[in-house]
mmCIF file of C-alpha atoms and ligand atoms in Angstrom:
data_model
loop_
_atom_site.group_PDB
_atom_site.id
_atom_site.type_symbol
_atom_site.label_atom_id
_atom_site.label_comp_id
_atom_site.label_asym_id
_atom_site.label_seq_id
_atom_site.Cartn_x
_atom_site.Cartn_y
_atom_site.Cartn_z
ATOM 1 C CA GLU L 179 5.164 -18.732 48.925
ATOM 2 C CA LEU L 180 4.135 -15.219 47.898
ATOM 3 C CA GLY L 181 7.551 -13.846 48.849
ATOM 4 C CA GLN L 182 7.667 -10.116 48.291
ATOM 5 C CA TYR L 183 4.231 -10.052 46.579
ATOM 6 C CA ARG L 184 0.832 -9.323 48.083
ATOM 7 C CA HIS L 185 -1.177 -11.536 45.751
ATOM 8 C CA TYR L 186 -0.637 -14.431 43.372
ATOM 9 C CA MET L 187 -1.801 -12.226 40.553
ATOM 10 C CA GLN L 188 0.982 -9.691 41.221
ATOM 11 C CA LYS L 189 3.510 -12.483 41.606
ATOM 12 C CA GLU L 190 2.397 -14.050 38.323
ATOM 13 C CA ILE L 191 2.554 -10.742 36.475
ATOM 14 C CA PHE L 192 6.157 -10.395 37.663
ATOM 15 C CA GLU L 193 6.973 -13.972 36.748
ATOM 16 C CA GLN L 194 6.304 -13.246 33.109
ATOM 17 C CA PRO L 195 9.937 -12.731 32.049
ATOM 18 C CA GLN L 196 10.845 -16.155 33.475
ATOM 19 C CA ALA L 197 7.688 -17.826 32.170
ATOM 20 C CA LEU L 198 8.501 -16.509 28.670
ATOM 21 C CA ALA L 199 12.130 -17.558 28.914
ATOM 22 C CA ASN L 200 11.051 -21.088 29.964
ATOM 23 C CA THR L 201 8.511 -21.338 27.173
ATOM 24 C CA LEU L 202 11.038 -20.225 24.604
ATOM 25 C CA GLU L 203 13.860 -22.326 25.985
ATOM 26 C CA MET L 204 13.275 -25.156 23.560
ATOM 27 C CA ILE L 205 14.108 -22.969 20.552
ATOM 28 C CA GLY L 206 17.595 -22.519 21.919
ATOM 29 C CA THR L 207 19.764 -20.560 19.561
ATOM 30 C CA ALA L 208 18.089 -21.927 16.432
ATOM 31 C CA GLN L 209 17.937 -19.604 13.426
ATOM 32 C CA ARG L 210 15.153 -21.600 11.808
ATOM 33 C CA LEU L 211 12.218 -23.341 13.477
ATOM 34 C CA SER L 212 11.464 -26.984 13.062
ATOM 35 C CA PRO L 213 7.808 -28.134 12.972
ATOM 36 C CA HIS L 214 8.804 -30.792 15.473
ATOM 37 C CA LEU L 215 8.270 -28.153 18.124
ATOM 38 C CA PHE L 216 4.615 -29.064 17.853
ATOM 39 C CA GLY L 217 5.013 -32.869 18.011
ATOM 40 C CA SER L 218 6.430 -35.706 15.953
ATOM 41 C CA ALA L 219 3.445 -35.769 13.553
ATOM 42 C CA ALA L 220 3.767 -32.007 12.852
ATOM 43 C CA PRO L 221 5.712 -32.156 9.590
ATOM 44 C CA GLU L 222 2.977 -34.261 8.135
ATOM 45 C CA LEU L 223 -0.024 -32.572 9.707
ATOM 46 C CA LEU L 224 1.126 -29.003 9.042
ATOM 47 C CA ASP L 225 2.004 -29.758 5.463
ATOM 48 C CA GLY L 226 -0.747 -28.648 3.114
ATOM 49 C CA VAL L 227 -2.655 -26.626 5.715
ATOM 50 C CA THR L 228 -4.686 -23.974 3.894
ATOM 51 C CA ARG L 229 -6.542 -22.292 6.782
ATOM 52 C CA VAL L 230 -6.289 -21.942 10.567
ATOM 53 C CA LEU L 231 -9.240 -22.039 12.992
ATOM 54 C CA ILE L 232 -8.478 -21.029 16.568
ATOM 55 C CA LEU L 233 -10.925 -22.047 19.370
ATOM 56 C CA ALA L 234 -10.714 -20.816 22.943
ATOM 57 C CA CYS L 235 -12.487 -18.956 25.762
ATOM 58 C CA GLY L 236 -11.844 -15.766 27.699
ATOM 59 C CA THR L 237 -8.242 -14.598 27.878
ATOM 60 C CA SER L 238 -7.088 -17.552 25.755
ATOM 61 C CA TYR L 239 -9.507 -16.366 23.072
ATOM 62 C CA HIS L 240 -7.834 -12.972 23.155
ATOM 63 C CA ALA L 241 -4.465 -14.671 22.583
ATOM 64 C CA GLY L 242 -6.037 -16.286 19.532
ATOM 65 C CA LEU L 243 -7.249 -12.941 18.260
ATOM 66 C CA VAL L 244 -3.681 -11.571 18.381
ATOM 67 C CA ALA L 245 -2.422 -14.673 16.603
ATOM 68 C CA ARG L 246 -4.785 -14.087 13.731
ATOM 69 C CA TYR L 247 -2.870 -10.943 12.762
ATOM 70 C CA TRP L 248 0.415 -12.824 12.984
ATOM 71 C CA ILE L 249 -0.731 -15.885 11.030
ATOM 72 C CA GLU L 250 -2.316 -13.821 8.285
ATOM 73 C CA SER L 251 0.613 -11.441 7.947
ATOM 74 C CA LEU L 252 3.494 -13.837 8.339
ATOM 75 C CA ALA L 253 2.159 -17.109 6.975
ATOM 76 C CA GLU L 254 -0.510 -15.589 4.709
ATOM 77 C CA LEU L 255 -3.018 -18.230 5.722
ATOM 78 C CA PRO L 256 -6.603 -17.194 6.329
ATOM 79 C CA CYS L 257 -7.298 -17.441 10.044
ATOM 80 C CA THR L 258 -10.576 -17.464 11.975
ATOM 81 C CA VAL L 259 -10.801 -17.201 15.743
ATOM 82 C CA GLU L 260 -13.971 -18.301 17.478
ATOM 83 C CA VAL L 261 -15.212 -18.493 21.027
ATOM 84 C CA ALA L 262 -15.364 -22.196 21.690
ATOM 85 C CA SER L 263 -18.893 -22.176 23.152
ATOM 86 C CA GLU L 264 -20.217 -20.620 19.944
ATOM 87 C CA TYR L 265 -18.352 -22.917 17.517
ATOM 88 C CA ARG L 266 -19.443 -26.120 19.185
ATOM 89 C CA TYR L 267 -23.155 -25.349 18.824
ATOM 90 C CA ARG L 268 -23.365 -23.812 15.388
ATOM 91 C CA GLU L 269 -23.431 -25.398 12.000
ATOM 92 C CA SER L 270 -20.155 -24.690 10.324
ATOM 93 C CA VAL L 271 -18.434 -25.845 7.174
ATOM 94 C CA PRO L 272 -15.746 -28.385 7.937
ATOM 95 C CA ASP L 273 -12.541 -28.443 5.962
ATOM 96 C CA PRO L 274 -9.946 -31.211 6.388
ATOM 97 C CA ASP L 275 -7.080 -28.885 5.405
ATOM 98 C CA THR L 276 -7.819 -26.470 8.250
ATOM 99 C CA LEU L 277 -5.462 -26.564 11.219
ATOM 100 C CA VAL L 278 -7.615 -26.400 14.311
ATOM 101 C CA VAL L 279 -5.824 -24.795 17.241
ATOM 102 C CA ALA L 280 -7.332 -25.031 20.727
ATOM 103 C CA ILE L 281 -5.815 -22.680 23.305
ATOM 104 C CA SER L 282 -6.287 -23.174 27.036
ATOM 105 C CA GLN L 283 -4.289 -22.500 30.161
ATOM 106 C CA SER L 284 -5.896 -25.308 32.128
ATOM 107 C CA GLY L 285 -6.685 -27.724 29.302
ATOM 108 C CA GLU L 286 -9.878 -28.557 31.152
ATOM 109 C CA THR L 287 -12.246 -25.826 29.956
ATOM 110 C CA ALA L 288 -15.390 -27.701 29.023
ATOM 111 C CA ASP L 289 -16.324 -25.589 26.042
ATOM 112 C CA THR L 290 -12.840 -25.568 24.518
ATOM 113 C CA LEU L 291 -12.514 -29.305 24.901
ATOM 114 C CA ALA L 292 -15.953 -29.876 23.420
ATOM 115 C CA ALA L 293 -15.217 -27.526 20.539
ATOM 116 C CA LEU L 294 -12.085 -29.467 19.691
ATOM 117 C CA LYS L 295 -13.984 -32.751 19.851
ATOM 118 C CA HIS L 296 -16.663 -31.204 17.671
ATOM 119 C CA ALA L 297 -14.083 -30.254 15.020
ATOM 120 C CA ARG L 298 -12.689 -33.777 15.035
ATOM 121 C CA HIS L 299 -16.189 -35.175 14.776
ATOM 122 C CA LEU L 300 -16.596 -33.035 11.629
ATOM 123 C CA GLY L 301 -13.523 -34.695 10.148
ATOM 124 C CA MET L 302 -10.854 -32.140 10.985
ATOM 125 C CA ASN L 303 -7.888 -34.116 12.117
ATOM 126 C CA ARG L 304 -5.172 -31.529 11.941
ATOM 127 C CA THR L 305 -5.486 -30.465 15.564
ATOM 128 C CA LEU L 306 -3.136 -28.672 17.892
ATOM 129 C CA ALA L 307 -3.519 -27.899 21.608
ATOM 130 C CA ILE L 308 -1.608 -24.977 23.123
ATOM 131 C CA CYS L 309 -1.859 -25.564 26.818
ATOM 132 C CA ASN L 310 -0.149 -24.961 30.130
ATOM 133 C CA VAL L 311 -0.933 -28.304 31.772
ATOM 134 C CA ALA L 312 0.779 -31.403 30.399
ATOM 135 C CA GLU L 313 -1.648 -34.036 31.769
ATOM 136 C CA SER L 314 -4.792 -32.168 30.703
ATOM 137 C CA ALA L 315 -7.764 -33.537 28.732
ATOM 138 C CA LEU L 316 -7.077 -31.034 25.911
ATOM 139 C CA ILE L 317 -3.560 -32.319 25.411
ATOM 140 C CA ARG L 318 -4.861 -35.886 25.179
ATOM 141 C CA GLU L 319 -7.473 -34.855 22.626
ATOM 142 C CA ALA L 320 -5.211 -33.100 20.087
ATOM 143 C CA ALA L 321 -2.907 -34.691 17.527
ATOM 144 C CA LEU L 322 -0.263 -31.982 18.069
ATOM 145 C CA LYS L 323 0.676 -30.086 21.182
ATOM 146 C CA PHE L 324 2.662 -27.218 22.457
ATOM 147 C CA LEU L 325 3.110 -26.793 26.205
ATOM 148 C CA THR L 326 3.533 -23.327 27.509
ATOM 149 C CA ARG L 327 5.793 -23.305 30.505
ATOM 150 C CA ALA L 328 4.194 -20.554 32.571
ATOM 151 C CA GLY L 329 4.206 -22.785 35.681
ATOM 152 C CA PRO L 330 1.104 -23.103 37.892
ATOM 153 C CA GLU L 331 -1.190 -20.118 37.584
ATOM 154 C CA ILE L 332 -3.125 -19.642 40.779
ATOM 155 C CA GLY L 333 -4.714 -16.205 40.470
ATOM 156 C CA VAL L 334 -8.088 -16.543 38.735
ATOM 157 C CA ALA L 335 -7.207 -13.739 36.335
ATOM 158 C CA SER L 336 -4.920 -15.122 33.706
ATOM 159 C CA THR L 337 -1.653 -13.224 33.162
ATOM 160 C CA LYS L 338 1.470 -15.242 32.573
ATOM 161 C CA ALA L 339 -0.517 -17.959 30.785
ATOM 162 C CA PHE L 340 -1.616 -15.308 28.281
ATOM 163 C CA THR L 341 1.844 -13.964 27.426
ATOM 164 C CA THR L 342 3.253 -17.460 27.124
ATOM 165 C CA GLN L 343 0.377 -18.435 24.847
ATOM 166 C CA LEU L 344 1.349 -15.431 22.692
ATOM 167 C CA ALA L 345 4.935 -16.685 22.525
ATOM 168 C CA ALA L 346 3.690 -20.116 21.466
ATOM 169 C CA LEU L 347 1.435 -18.608 18.841
ATOM 170 C CA ALA L 348 4.271 -16.465 17.477
ATOM 171 C CA LEU L 349 6.275 -19.672 17.086
ATOM 172 C CA LEU L 350 3.338 -21.255 15.287
ATOM 173 C CA ALA L 351 2.943 -18.290 12.913
ATOM 174 C CA LEU L 352 6.675 -18.400 12.132
ATOM 175 C CA THR L 353 6.654 -22.182 11.614
ATOM 176 C CA LEU L 354 3.718 -21.937 9.231
ATOM 177 C CA ALA L 355 5.352 -18.987 7.412
ATOM 178 C CA SER L 356 8.667 -20.795 7.106
ATOM 179 C CA GLN L 357 7.058 -24.017 5.899
ATOM 180 C CA GLN L 358 5.340 -22.155 3.115
ATOM 181 C CA ASP L 359 8.443 -20.191 2.248
ATOM 182 C CA TRP L 360 6.699 -16.916 2.958
ATOM 183 C CA ILE L 361 9.610 -15.544 4.939
ATOM 184 C CA THR L 362 13.296 -15.615 4.231
ATOM 185 C CA GLY L 363 15.761 -17.274 6.552
ATOM 186 C CA GLU L 364 16.999 -13.829 7.483
ATOM 187 C CA GLU L 365 13.520 -12.602 8.440
ATOM 188 C CA GLU L 366 12.903 -15.722 10.478
ATOM 189 C CA ALA L 367 16.185 -15.297 12.369
ATOM 190 C CA ARG L 368 15.246 -11.699 13.088
ATOM 191 C CA HIS L 369 11.877 -12.642 14.499
ATOM 192 C CA LEU L 370 13.482 -15.370 16.607
ATOM 193 C CA ALA L 371 15.993 -12.892 17.988
ATOM 194 C CA ALA L 372 13.107 -10.552 18.960
ATOM 195 C CA LEU L 373 11.368 -13.452 20.665
ATOM 196 C CA ARG L 374 14.448 -14.333 22.618
ATOM 197 C CA HIS L 375 14.779 -10.721 23.790
ATOM 198 C CA LEU L 376 11.177 -10.698 25.044
ATOM 199 C CA PRO L 377 11.973 -11.594 28.701
ATOM 200 C CA VAL L 378 14.312 -8.607 28.973
ATOM 201 C CA ALA L 379 11.828 -6.298 27.221
ATOM 202 C CA VAL L 380 8.989 -7.433 29.537
ATOM 203 C CA GLN L 381 11.226 -6.891 32.561
ATOM 204 C CA LYS L 382 11.699 -3.269 31.583
ATOM 205 C CA VAL L 383 7.951 -2.780 31.131
ATOM 206 C CA LEU L 384 7.338 -4.123 34.622
ATOM 207 C CA GLU L 385 9.362 -1.238 35.984
ATOM 208 C CA LEU L 386 6.489 1.071 35.084
ATOM 209 C CA GLU L 387 4.477 -0.351 37.990
ATOM 210 C CA PRO L 388 4.732 2.651 40.356
ATOM 211 C CA GLY L 389 3.418 5.079 37.734
ATOM 212 C CA ILE L 390 0.596 2.708 36.796
ATOM 213 C CA ALA L 391 -0.407 2.439 40.445
ATOM 214 C CA VAL L 392 -0.827 6.212 40.501
ATOM 215 C CA TRP L 393 -3.052 6.056 37.410
ATOM 216 C CA ALA L 394 -5.047 3.185 38.918
ATOM 217 C CA ARG L 395 -6.126 5.379 41.840
ATOM 218 C CA ARG L 396 -7.967 7.610 39.376
ATOM 219 C CA PHE L 397 -9.873 4.594 38.001
ATOM 220 C CA ALA L 398 -10.924 3.066 41.288
ATOM 221 C CA ASP L 399 -13.874 5.460 41.850
ATOM 222 C CA LYS L 400 -15.157 5.192 38.285
ATOM 223 C CA GLN L 401 -18.135 3.118 37.186
ATOM 224 C CA HIS L 402 -17.023 2.557 33.618
ATOM 225 C CA ALA L 403 -13.929 2.571 31.412
ATOM 226 C CA LEU L 404 -13.311 2.291 27.718
ATOM 227 C CA PHE L 405 -10.272 0.623 26.128
ATOM 228 C CA LEU L 406 -9.185 1.401 22.616
ATOM 229 C CA GLY L 407 -6.694 -0.223 20.292
ATOM 230 C CA ARG L 408 -6.144 -0.862 16.634
ATOM 231 C CA GLY L 409 -4.789 -3.751 14.627
ATOM 232 C CA HIS L 410 -3.074 -6.447 16.700
ATOM 233 C CA HIS L 411 -3.448 -4.214 19.725
ATOM 234 C CA TYR L 412 -7.244 -4.302 19.579
ATOM 235 C CA PRO L 413 -7.222 -7.748 21.272
ATOM 236 C CA ILE L 414 -4.951 -6.260 23.890
ATOM 237 C CA ALA L 415 -7.573 -3.596 24.583
ATOM 238 C CA LEU L 416 -10.138 -6.438 24.941
ATOM 239 C CA GLU L 417 -7.835 -8.184 27.378
ATOM 240 C CA GLY L 418 -7.241 -4.957 29.392
ATOM 241 C CA ALA L 419 -11.017 -4.469 29.709
ATOM 242 C CA LEU L 420 -11.560 -8.112 30.732
ATOM 243 C CA LYS L 421 -8.840 -7.843 33.440
ATOM 244 C CA LEU L 422 -10.337 -4.619 34.807
ATOM 245 C CA LYS L 423 -13.875 -5.946 34.982
ATOM 246 C CA GLU L 424 -13.083 -9.302 36.445
ATOM 247 C CA ILE L 425 -10.944 -8.151 39.396
ATOM 248 C CA SER L 426 -11.982 -4.582 40.068
ATOM 249 C CA TYR L 427 -15.648 -4.949 39.052
ATOM 250 C CA ILE L 428 -15.461 -1.753 37.026
ATOM 251 C CA HIS L 429 -17.489 -2.067 33.864
ATOM 252 C CA ALA L 430 -15.089 -1.924 30.966
ATOM 253 C CA GLU L 431 -15.506 -2.313 27.249
ATOM 254 C CA ALA L 432 -13.000 -2.432 24.475
ATOM 255 C CA TYR L 433 -13.444 -1.118 20.963
ATOM 256 C CA PRO L 434 -11.273 -1.004 17.905
ATOM 257 C CA ALA L 435 -10.601 2.744 17.913
ATOM 258 C CA GLY L 436 -12.152 3.210 14.484
ATOM 259 C CA GLU L 437 -15.512 2.074 15.851
ATOM 260 C CA LEU L 438 -15.661 4.909 18.400
ATOM 261 C CA LYS L 439 -17.790 7.219 16.344
ATOM 262 C CA HIS L 440 -20.149 4.425 15.388
ATOM 263 C CA GLY L 441 -21.650 4.345 18.846
ATOM 264 C CA PRO L 442 -19.525 4.288 22.006
ATOM 265 C CA LEU L 443 -18.508 7.942 21.651
ATOM 266 C CA ALA L 444 -21.971 8.764 22.934
ATOM 267 C CA LEU L 445 -20.922 7.434 26.367
ATOM 268 C CA VAL L 446 -17.783 9.513 26.694
ATOM 269 C CA ASP L 447 -17.826 12.295 29.285
ATOM 270 C CA LYS L 448 -15.521 13.290 32.109
ATOM 271 C CA GLU L 449 -16.647 10.321 34.178
ATOM 272 C CA MET L 450 -15.456 7.875 31.550
ATOM 273 C CA PRO L 451 -11.701 7.210 31.565
ATOM 274 C CA VAL L 452 -10.459 6.026 28.203
ATOM 275 C CA VAL L 453 -7.367 3.833 27.947
ATOM 276 C CA ALA L 454 -5.621 3.732 24.594
ATOM 277 C CA VAL L 455 -2.966 1.292 23.439
ATOM 278 C CA ALA L 456 -0.862 3.442 21.157
ATOM 279 C CA PRO L 457 2.477 2.006 20.048
ATOM 280 C CA ASN L 458 4.261 3.651 17.219
ATOM 281 C CA ASP L 459 2.883 1.731 14.293
ATOM 282 C CA ALA L 460 1.225 2.461 11.031
ATOM 283 C CA LEU L 461 -2.102 3.002 12.808
ATOM 284 C CA LEU L 462 -0.916 5.626 15.254
ATOM 285 C CA GLU L 463 -1.969 8.636 13.168
ATOM 286 C CA LYS L 464 -5.493 7.191 12.858
ATOM 287 C CA LEU L 465 -5.589 6.423 16.538
ATOM 288 C CA LYS L 466 -4.573 10.008 17.377
ATOM 289 C CA SER L 467 -7.592 11.416 15.649
ATOM 290 C CA ASN L 468 -9.739 8.987 17.648
ATOM 291 C CA LEU L 469 -8.102 10.322 20.804
ATOM 292 C CA GLN L 470 -9.004 13.882 19.838
ATOM 293 C CA GLU L 471 -12.631 12.781 19.490
ATOM 294 C CA VAL L 472 -12.515 11.575 23.109
ATOM 295 C CA LYS L 473 -10.719 14.643 24.399
ATOM 296 C CA SER L 474 -13.111 17.099 22.880
ATOM 297 C CA ARG L 475 -15.915 15.390 24.752
ATOM 298 C CA GLY L 476 -14.177 15.884 28.134
ATOM 299 C CA GLY L 477 -12.986 12.283 28.427
ATOM 300 C CA GLU L 478 -9.821 11.688 30.429
ATOM 301 C CA LEU L 479 -7.292 9.770 28.313
ATOM 302 C CA TYR L 480 -4.629 7.349 29.536
ATOM 303 C CA VAL L 481 -2.349 6.432 26.675
ATOM 304 C CA PHE L 482 0.174 3.583 26.655
ATOM 305 C CA ALA L 483 2.587 4.648 23.974
ATOM 306 C CA ASP L 484 6.136 3.574 23.324
ATOM 307 C CA GLN L 485 9.384 5.440 22.983
ATOM 308 C CA ASP L 486 8.771 6.263 19.357
ATOM 309 C CA SER L 487 5.069 7.176 19.427
ATOM 310 C CA ALA L 488 4.544 10.784 18.307
ATOM 311 C CA VAL L 489 2.027 11.747 20.994
ATOM 312 C CA SER L 490 2.474 14.314 23.683
ATOM 313 C CA GLU L 491 0.996 15.111 27.058
ATOM 314 C CA GLU L 492 -1.699 17.800 27.226
ATOM 315 C CA PRO L 493 -4.421 18.563 29.713
ATOM 316 C CA GLY L 494 -6.680 15.491 29.860
ATOM 317 C CA LEU L 495 -4.193 13.315 27.980
ATOM 318 C CA HIS L 496 -1.774 11.331 30.118
ATOM 319 C CA ILE L 497 0.996 9.290 28.523
ATOM 320 C CA MET L 498 3.065 6.409 29.758
ATOM 321 C CA ARG L 499 5.819 5.255 27.483
ATOM 322 C CA LEU L 500 6.989 1.664 27.154
ATOM 323 C CA PRO L 501 10.782 1.633 26.807
ATOM 324 C CA GLU L 502 10.982 -0.188 23.458
ATOM 325 C CA HIS L 503 9.019 -0.305 20.273
ATOM 326 C CA TYR L 504 8.529 -3.937 19.512
ATOM 327 C CA GLY L 505 6.935 -4.366 16.102
ATOM 328 C CA LEU L 506 5.130 -7.632 15.570
ATOM 329 C CA LEU L 507 5.507 -8.790 19.173
ATOM 330 C CA SER L 508 4.392 -5.450 20.627
ATOM 331 C CA PRO L 509 1.096 -6.901 21.928
ATOM 332 C CA VAL L 510 3.110 -9.065 24.352
ATOM 333 C CA LEU L 511 4.548 -5.928 25.926
ATOM 334 C CA HIS L 512 1.453 -3.787 25.819
ATOM 335 C CA VAL L 513 -0.683 -6.189 27.784
ATOM 336 C CA ILE L 514 1.603 -5.887 30.828
ATOM 337 C CA PRO L 515 0.672 -2.337 31.883
ATOM 338 C CA LEU L 516 -3.021 -3.211 31.439
ATOM 339 C CA GLN L 517 -2.625 -6.202 33.766
ATOM 340 C CA LEU L 518 -0.938 -3.897 36.279
ATOM 341 C CA LEU L 519 -3.627 -1.263 35.903
ATOM 342 C CA ALA L 520 -6.391 -3.770 36.685
ATOM 343 C CA TYR L 521 -4.394 -5.168 39.599
ATOM 344 C CA HIS L 522 -3.809 -1.755 41.184
ATOM 345 C CA ALA L 523 -7.372 -0.612 40.607
ATOM 346 C CA ALA L 524 -8.541 -3.748 42.400
ATOM 347 C CA LEU L 525 -6.118 -3.092 45.277
ATOM 348 C CA VAL L 526 -7.520 0.397 45.766
ATOM 349 C CA LYS L 527 -11.036 -1.044 45.755
ATOM 350 C CA GLY L 528 -10.089 -3.822 48.127
ATOM 351 C CA THR L 529 -11.553 -6.668 46.110
ATOM 352 C CA ASP L 530 -10.429 -10.271 46.438
ATOM 353 C CA VAL L 531 -7.861 -10.060 43.683
ATOM 354 C CA ASP L 532 -6.933 -13.733 43.417
ATOM 355 C CA LYS L 533 -10.452 -15.023 43.795
ATOM 356 C CA PRO L 534 -12.864 -12.563 42.227
ATOM 357 C CA ARG L 535 -16.513 -13.080 43.049
ATOM 358 C CA ASN L 536 -18.516 -15.523 40.937
ATOM 359 C CA LEU L 537 -15.503 -16.808 38.982
ATOM 360 C CA ALA L 538 -13.659 -20.130 39.001
ATOM 361 C CA LYS L 539 -10.089 -20.719 37.810
ATOM 362 C CA SER L 540 -11.041 -23.553 35.618
ATOM 363 C CA VAL L 541 -14.491 -23.646 33.988
ATOM 364 C CA THR L 542 -15.131 -27.382 33.679
ATOM 365 C CA VAL L 543 -18.880 -26.995 33.248
ATOM 366 C CA GLU L 544 -20.491 -25.322 30.250
HETATM 367 C C1 LIG J 647 -9.627 -14.435 32.479
HETATM 368 C C2 LIG J 647 -9.577 -15.841 32.583
HETATM 369 C C3 LIG J 647 -10.595 -16.624 31.807
HETATM 370 C C4 LIG J 647 -9.911 -17.843 31.151
HETATM 371 C C5 LIG J 647 -10.941 -18.743 30.459
HETATM 372 C C6 LIG J 647 -10.330 -19.876 29.699
HETATM 373 O O1 LIG J 647 -8.597 -13.833 33.231
HETATM 374 O O2 LIG J 647 -8.749 -16.389 33.235
HETATM 375 O O3 LIG J 647 -11.235 -15.839 30.853
HETATM 376 O O4 LIG J 647 -8.971 -17.351 30.204
HETATM 377 O O5 LIG J 647 -11.800 -19.245 31.428
HETATM 378 O O6 LIG J 647 -9.546 -20.657 30.538
HETATM 379 P P1 LIG J 647 -8.488 -21.675 29.943
HETATM 380 O O7 LIG J 647 -7.422 -20.852 29.328
HETATM 381 O O8 LIG J 647 -8.002 -22.456 31.126
HETATM 382 O O9 LIG J 647 -9.228 -22.544 28.981
#
């Protein structure tokens, strides 16, 4: 069943173009999105939404963090993202006009399910589940649903579920934007074209695997690693750090690059590899000065840039370029090399990639 692959995780990383194509299939060639994508009650339940609250755990939470940037910038709706296990136990202020979005690969994560029930109990009935399993408890609990079509994900470390969640969340952001007339038909069509091109763009990024495997060898004997990103790539840094720690057992932390000098810079020395997500966006110049801070402390830098990023190799600063600059959807592409980096670091270390110690695929207990 593994075919040419050594592990399910590797297979699932390489299935991402197909998983994205399947998830996006339902939009066909449409130039405008219909709210019906999210269920028959969507026109009514999405109408009049004034805020969005996203609830999830782990990797699914990171997908929510990316979506916050999209929802606020495209739909101009305030968006909060909260770890489900925190939300369910704290006192919060309910608001019936908030769209509550629960994201889960399995749809059985106890905390995410309980958080959604908690929101409903507080009187929030505009609920949407984004989930990869049609018959799951989460799907039954929510008024609206969107099924990602990643196919079964067997590796404990989530990969294709994450990128398909991002595709679903991009569709949600566009639907909300379109409904409120925040974007023109032309802009919407342009974003949809970019979404449709994603499988091809991801395929090209996957071709970077051999170079990433070489980088991974330099990580495997390290105790710690730092991941930096800015803007909608900060959650991608978080996801890269999570992947590395869960399968290679290397301690990794992610910071928004601007936070570096507020503490973590103290940790940087030549034993601390620093990974930076550095696409060519408005934040690149700022990120570059953060990279200099790392370099001047002897830290070894591994930068994932794209074709247009104005950064260049120098001693201690290694660059890998993604073939395309992808604007709003760039986080979908930039997570791929971080998944591959974690996978190859784990291979070198010889850990049980598909079943990392102490972890379960579906966390059905709190
Ligand atoms: C990390 C990972 C976990 C899950 C989390 C939520 O690679 O897989 O962090 O993302 O346990 O699981 P779901 O999405 O099934 O609710």
